[in-house]
Amino acid sequence: MSTNLVTVEPTATVAEAATVMGGHHVGSAVVCVGGALTGIFTERDILKALSQDFDAPGQPVSHWMTTNPTTVGPGTEVDEALGLMLGGGYRHLPVTEGDKLLGMVSIRDLSRAATERTE
């Protein structure tokens, strides 16, 4: 799990979010209002936006993000999280405890953990 979260406001533009994500070398950003998780914006959302609307770079991420994303808790087992990702077609899952955002787990993180477990 990564605790160095890239966050954006729902009013950030697609271009702004893409620039921030690229600058941090991450494939997703959590969308927060007042510290509360309201969505997730991913590289897939960027591609979808650009493929559907020429003016998408200037539009707010709130138009393209996934609202109320699936989350996992800090104690979620690797296999369960992988199952959620594979079943939902996700590459990133926010990690929360109650209303508190703790971090982000990626499919790469889970793949590494699963590999280390079998070695």
PDB file of C-alpha atoms in Angstrom, residues 32-92:
ATOM      1  CA  CYS A  32     -11.381  14.479  -2.113  1.00  0.00           C
ATOM      2  CA  VAL A  33     -13.593  17.212  -0.740  1.00  0.00           C
ATOM      3  CA  GLY A  34     -12.526  18.463   2.656  1.00  0.00           C
ATOM      4  CA  GLY A  35     -10.356  15.383   3.128  1.00  0.00           C
ATOM      5  CA  ALA A  36     -13.243  12.998   2.414  1.00  0.00           C
ATOM      6  CA  LEU A  37     -12.927  10.505  -0.440  1.00  0.00           C
ATOM      7  CA  THR A  38     -15.529  11.230  -3.116  1.00  0.00           C
ATOM      8  CA  GLY A  39     -14.006   9.481  -6.116  1.00  0.00           C
ATOM      9  CA  ILE A  40     -11.027   8.111  -7.960  1.00  0.00           C
ATOM     10  CA  PHE A  41      -9.616   9.394 -11.231  1.00  0.00           C
ATOM     11  CA  THR A  42      -7.369   7.051 -13.194  1.00  0.00           C
ATOM     12  CA  GLU A  43      -5.331   6.909 -16.365  1.00  0.00           C
ATOM     13  CA  ARG A  44      -8.209   4.936 -17.883  1.00  0.00           C
ATOM     14  CA  ASP A  45     -10.499   7.874 -17.139  1.00  0.00           C
ATOM     15  CA  ILE A  46      -8.080  10.173 -18.949  1.00  0.00           C
ATOM     16  CA  LEU A  47      -8.161   7.938 -22.030  1.00  0.00           C
ATOM     17  CA  LYS A  48     -11.935   7.679 -21.900  1.00  0.00           C
ATOM     18  CA  ALA A  49     -12.302  11.451 -21.597  1.00  0.00           C
ATOM     19  CA  LEU A  50      -9.912  12.199 -24.457  1.00  0.00           C
ATOM     20  CA  SER A  51     -11.507   9.600 -26.720  1.00  0.00           C
ATOM     21  CA  GLN A  52     -15.007  10.955 -26.160  1.00  0.00           C
ATOM     22  CA  ASP A  53     -14.590  14.714 -26.032  1.00  0.00           C
ATOM     23  CA  PHE A  54     -12.050  16.957 -27.744  1.00  0.00           C
ATOM     24  CA  ASP A  55     -12.472  19.544 -24.964  1.00  0.00           C
ATOM     25  CA  ALA A  56     -11.999  17.004 -22.159  1.00  0.00           C
ATOM     26  CA  PRO A  57      -8.636  18.379 -20.930  1.00  0.00           C
ATOM     27  CA  GLY A  58     -10.428  21.510 -19.666  1.00  0.00           C
ATOM     28  CA  GLN A  59     -13.319  19.678 -18.038  1.00  0.00           C
ATOM     29  CA  PRO A  60     -13.475  18.892 -14.310  1.00  0.00           C
ATOM     30  CA  VAL A  61     -12.441  15.429 -13.157  1.00  0.00           C
ATOM     31  CA  SER A  62     -15.817  15.156 -11.418  1.00  0.00           C
ATOM     32  CA  HIS A  63     -17.323  14.594 -14.864  1.00  0.00           C
ATOM     33  CA  TRP A  64     -15.063  11.587 -15.579  1.00  0.00           C
ATOM     34  CA  MET A  65     -14.118  10.088 -12.206  1.00  0.00           C
ATOM     35  CA  THR A  66     -15.562   7.016 -10.570  1.00  0.00           C
ATOM     36  CA  THR A  67     -17.730   8.196  -7.703  1.00  0.00           C
ATOM     37  CA  ASN A  68     -17.978   6.230  -4.464  1.00  0.00           C
ATOM     38  CA  PRO A  69     -15.177   3.850  -5.461  1.00  0.00           C
ATOM     39  CA  THR A  70     -14.839   0.374  -4.035  1.00  0.00           C
ATOM     40  CA  THR A  71     -12.472   0.478  -1.071  1.00  0.00           C
ATOM     41  CA  VAL A  72     -10.692  -2.027   1.133  1.00  0.00           C
ATOM     42  CA  GLY A  73      -9.679  -1.897   4.765  1.00  0.00           C
ATOM     43  CA  PRO A  74      -6.125  -2.172   6.068  1.00  0.00           C
ATOM     44  CA  GLY A  75      -6.705  -5.786   7.103  1.00  0.00           C
ATOM     45  CA  THR A  76      -8.046  -6.983   3.748  1.00  0.00           C
ATOM     46  CA  GLU A  77      -6.293 -10.133   2.555  1.00  0.00           C
ATOM     47  CA  VAL A  78      -4.304 -10.012  -0.682  1.00  0.00           C
ATOM     48  CA  ASP A  79      -6.533 -12.600  -2.374  1.00  0.00           C
ATOM     49  CA  GLU A  80      -9.709 -10.722  -1.465  1.00  0.00           C
ATOM     50  CA  ALA A  81      -8.352  -7.414  -2.789  1.00  0.00           C
ATOM     51  CA  LEU A  82      -7.137  -9.109  -5.981  1.00  0.00           C
ATOM     52  CA  GLY A  83     -10.580 -10.663  -6.410  1.00  0.00           C
ATOM     53  CA  LEU A  84     -12.232  -7.257  -6.101  1.00  0.00           C
ATOM     54  CA  MET A  85      -9.839  -5.766  -8.636  1.00  0.00           C
ATOM     55  CA  LEU A  86     -10.174  -8.565 -11.155  1.00  0.00           C
ATOM     56  CA  GLY A  87     -13.946  -8.765 -10.732  1.00  0.00           C
ATOM     57  CA  GLY A  88     -14.431  -5.022 -11.095  1.00  0.00           C
ATOM     58  CA  GLY A  89     -11.732  -4.369 -13.678  1.00  0.00           C
ATOM     59  CA  TYR A  90      -9.831  -2.068 -11.305  1.00  0.00           C
ATOM     60  CA  ARG A  91      -6.101  -1.423 -11.021  1.00  0.00           C
ATOM     61  CA  HIS A  92      -6.282   0.721  -7.877  1.00  0.00           C
TER      62      HIS A  92
END
